[in-house]
Tab-separated table of C-alpha atoms in Angstrom:
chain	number	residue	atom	x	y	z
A	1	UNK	CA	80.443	120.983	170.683
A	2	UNK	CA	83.432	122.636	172.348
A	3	UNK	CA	85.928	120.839	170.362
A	4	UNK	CA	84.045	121.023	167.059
A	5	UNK	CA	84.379	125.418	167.887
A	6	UNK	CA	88.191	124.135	168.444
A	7	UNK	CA	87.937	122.627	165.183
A	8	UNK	CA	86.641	125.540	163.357
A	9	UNK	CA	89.347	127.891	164.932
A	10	UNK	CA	91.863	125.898	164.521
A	11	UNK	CA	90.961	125.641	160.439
A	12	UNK	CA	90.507	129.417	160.513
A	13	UNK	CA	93.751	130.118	161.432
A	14	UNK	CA	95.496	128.456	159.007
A	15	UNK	CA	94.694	131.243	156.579
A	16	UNK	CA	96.813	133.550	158.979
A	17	UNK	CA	100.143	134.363	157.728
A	18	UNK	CA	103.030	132.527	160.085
A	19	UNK	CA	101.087	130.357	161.753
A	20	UNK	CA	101.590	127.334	159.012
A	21	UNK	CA	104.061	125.472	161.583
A	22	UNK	CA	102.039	125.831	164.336
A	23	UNK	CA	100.223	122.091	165.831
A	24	UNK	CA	97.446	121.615	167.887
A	25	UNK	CA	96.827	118.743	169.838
A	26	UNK	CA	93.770	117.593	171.297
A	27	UNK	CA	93.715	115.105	174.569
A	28	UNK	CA	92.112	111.850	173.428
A	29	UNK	CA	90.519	109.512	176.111
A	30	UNK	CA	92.027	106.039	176.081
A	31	UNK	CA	91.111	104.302	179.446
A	32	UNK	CA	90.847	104.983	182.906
A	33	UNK	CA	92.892	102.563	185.905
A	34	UNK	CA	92.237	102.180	189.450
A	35	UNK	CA	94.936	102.869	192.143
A	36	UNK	CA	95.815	103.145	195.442
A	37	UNK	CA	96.986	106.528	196.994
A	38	UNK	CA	97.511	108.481	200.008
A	39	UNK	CA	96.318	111.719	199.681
A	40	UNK	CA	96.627	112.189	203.514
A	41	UNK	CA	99.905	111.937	203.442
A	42	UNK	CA	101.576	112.070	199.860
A	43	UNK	CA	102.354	115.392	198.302
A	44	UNK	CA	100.462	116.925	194.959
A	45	UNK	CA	103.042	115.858	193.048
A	46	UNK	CA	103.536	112.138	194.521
A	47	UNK	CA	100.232	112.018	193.974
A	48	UNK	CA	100.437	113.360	190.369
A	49	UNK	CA	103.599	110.836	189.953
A	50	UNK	CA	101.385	107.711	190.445
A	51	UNK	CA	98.824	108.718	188.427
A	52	UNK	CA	101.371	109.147	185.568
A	53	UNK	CA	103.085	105.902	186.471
A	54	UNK	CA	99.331	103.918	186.740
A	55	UNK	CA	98.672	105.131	183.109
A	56	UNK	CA	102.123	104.095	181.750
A	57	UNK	CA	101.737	100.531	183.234
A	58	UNK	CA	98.312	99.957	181.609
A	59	UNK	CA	99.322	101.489	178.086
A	60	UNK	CA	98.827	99.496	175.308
A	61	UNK	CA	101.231	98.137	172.826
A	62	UNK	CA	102.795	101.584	170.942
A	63	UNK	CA	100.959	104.156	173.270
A	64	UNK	CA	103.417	103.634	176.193
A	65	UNK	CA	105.774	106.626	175.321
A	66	UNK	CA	102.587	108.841	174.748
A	67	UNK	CA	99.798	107.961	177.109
A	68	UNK	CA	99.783	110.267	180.420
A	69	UNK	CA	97.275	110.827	183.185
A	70	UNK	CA	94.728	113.819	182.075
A	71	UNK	CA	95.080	116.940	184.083
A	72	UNK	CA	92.707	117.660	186.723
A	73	UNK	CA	91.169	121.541	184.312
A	74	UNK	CA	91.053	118.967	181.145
A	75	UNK	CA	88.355	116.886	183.122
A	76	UNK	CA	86.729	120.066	184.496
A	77	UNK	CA	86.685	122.077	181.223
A	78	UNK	CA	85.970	118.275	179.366
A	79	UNK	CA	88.533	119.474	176.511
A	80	UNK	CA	89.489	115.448	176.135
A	81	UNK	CA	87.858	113.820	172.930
A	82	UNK	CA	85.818	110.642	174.079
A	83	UNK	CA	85.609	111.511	177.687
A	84	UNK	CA	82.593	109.343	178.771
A	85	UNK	CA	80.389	112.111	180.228
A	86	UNK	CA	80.055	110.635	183.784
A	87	UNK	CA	82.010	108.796	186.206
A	88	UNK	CA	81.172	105.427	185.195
A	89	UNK	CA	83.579	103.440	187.538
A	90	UNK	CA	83.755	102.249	191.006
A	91	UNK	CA	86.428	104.818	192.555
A	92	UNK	CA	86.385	108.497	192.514
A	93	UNK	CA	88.146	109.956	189.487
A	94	UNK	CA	91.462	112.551	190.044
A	95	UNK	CA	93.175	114.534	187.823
A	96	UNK	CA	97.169	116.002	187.950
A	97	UNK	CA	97.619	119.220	189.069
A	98	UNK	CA	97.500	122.352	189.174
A	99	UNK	CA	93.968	123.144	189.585
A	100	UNK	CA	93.281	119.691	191.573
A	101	UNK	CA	92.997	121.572	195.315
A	102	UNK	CA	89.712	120.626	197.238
A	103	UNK	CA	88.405	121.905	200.398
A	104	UNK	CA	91.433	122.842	202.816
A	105	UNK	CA	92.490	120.191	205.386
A	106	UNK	CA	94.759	120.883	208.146
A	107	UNK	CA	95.954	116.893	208.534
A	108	UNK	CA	96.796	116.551	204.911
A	109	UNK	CA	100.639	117.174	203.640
A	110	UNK	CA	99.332	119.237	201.417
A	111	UNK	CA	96.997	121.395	203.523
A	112	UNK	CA	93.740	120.828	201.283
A	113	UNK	CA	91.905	117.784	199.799
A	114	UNK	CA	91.667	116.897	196.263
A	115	UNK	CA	88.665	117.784	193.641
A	116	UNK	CA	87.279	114.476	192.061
A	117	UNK	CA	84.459	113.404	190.418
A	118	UNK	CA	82.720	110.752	192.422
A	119	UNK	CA	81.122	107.528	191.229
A	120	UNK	CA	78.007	108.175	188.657
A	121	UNK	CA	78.662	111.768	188.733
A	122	UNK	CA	78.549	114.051	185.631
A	123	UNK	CA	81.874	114.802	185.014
A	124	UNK	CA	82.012	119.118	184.418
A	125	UNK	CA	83.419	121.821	186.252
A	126	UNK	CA	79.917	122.390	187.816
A	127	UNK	CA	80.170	118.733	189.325
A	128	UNK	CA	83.417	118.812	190.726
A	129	UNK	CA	83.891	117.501	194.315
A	130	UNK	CA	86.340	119.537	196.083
A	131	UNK	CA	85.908	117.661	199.127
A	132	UNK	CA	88.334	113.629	197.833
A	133	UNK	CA	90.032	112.351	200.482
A	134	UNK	CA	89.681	108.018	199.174
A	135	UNK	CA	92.800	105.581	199.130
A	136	UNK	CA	91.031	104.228	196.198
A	137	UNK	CA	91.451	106.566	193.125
A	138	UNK	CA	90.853	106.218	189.161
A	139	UNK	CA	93.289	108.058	186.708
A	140	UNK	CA	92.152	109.111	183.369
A	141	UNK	CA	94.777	108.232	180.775
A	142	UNK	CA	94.858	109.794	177.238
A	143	UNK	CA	97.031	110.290	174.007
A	144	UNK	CA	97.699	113.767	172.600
A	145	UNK	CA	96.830	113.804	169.615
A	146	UNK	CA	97.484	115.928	166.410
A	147	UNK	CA	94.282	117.753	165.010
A	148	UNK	CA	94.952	115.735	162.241
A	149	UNK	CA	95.092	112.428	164.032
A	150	UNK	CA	92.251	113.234	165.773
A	151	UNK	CA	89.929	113.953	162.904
A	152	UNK	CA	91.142	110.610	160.721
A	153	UNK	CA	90.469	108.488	164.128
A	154	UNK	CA	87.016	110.472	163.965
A	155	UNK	CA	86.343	109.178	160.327
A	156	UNK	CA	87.778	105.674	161.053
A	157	UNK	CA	85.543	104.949	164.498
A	158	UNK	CA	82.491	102.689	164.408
A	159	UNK	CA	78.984	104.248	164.185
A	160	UNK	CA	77.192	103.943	167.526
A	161	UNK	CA	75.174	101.206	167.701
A	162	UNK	CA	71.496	101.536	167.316
């Protein structure tokens, strides 16, 4: 519902003068890729790195320049199309930074844990864990794409099946 509001805004303002070269792209989910980090030890943006790096390695064939690792306030807020609405996997799922702090933790590099979305859970801001500390992580990889894009992939998909 959020992104058909999106949608309707984003349609709306095309009728406003100087706005006709503006474009909006949406976050589209494309997979999500178990990994190994130390979030003891590593910095946010080490961390961050191999997130990036895990969703590069498992792009597929012409999405390799595109794909990237969704940021931690696009999981929270759920502003990526297709985002399965719980943590259907068998590690905790992370996000990049900013807005990927946790609980503080005095033994961490970074002085605080990480916010995740544990295994099963609902995956919404109200869900959140703030309390990730695994080796064993899951990035969420998606494709920006144009408002356009996004609505012709919308029209091309397969009906659910029954």
């Amino acid at each position: 519902e959020y992104l058909e509001a999106v949608r309707t805004l984003v349609k709306s303002m095309k009728n406003c003068p100087g706005l006709t070269g503006a474009v909006f792209e949406i976050p589209a989910f494309r997979k999500t890729v178990d990994l190994g980090v130390n979030l003891l030890g590593d910095t946010d943006e080490a961390t961050d790195a191999k997130l990036e790096q895990a969703c590069k390695d498992a792009a597929d064939a012409g999405e390799e320049d595109t794909i990237r690792a969704a940021k931690q306030s696009e999981l929270d807020q759920r502003t990526i199309s297709g985002l399965p609405e719980k943590n259907e996997g068998a590690m905790s799922m992370i996000g990049l930074c900013p807005s990927c702090a946790g609980d503080p933790h005095g033994a961490a590099v970074t002085g605080h844990k990480r916010k995740c979305f544990r295994v099963g859970g609902v995956i919404n801001a109200t869900e959140v864990s703030t309390d990730c500390m695994g080796a064993n992580v899951m990035a969420v990889c998606v494709v920006d794409l144009s408002l356009a894009d996004h609505n012709a992939a919308k029209t091309t998909a397969a009906p659910p099946a029954p």
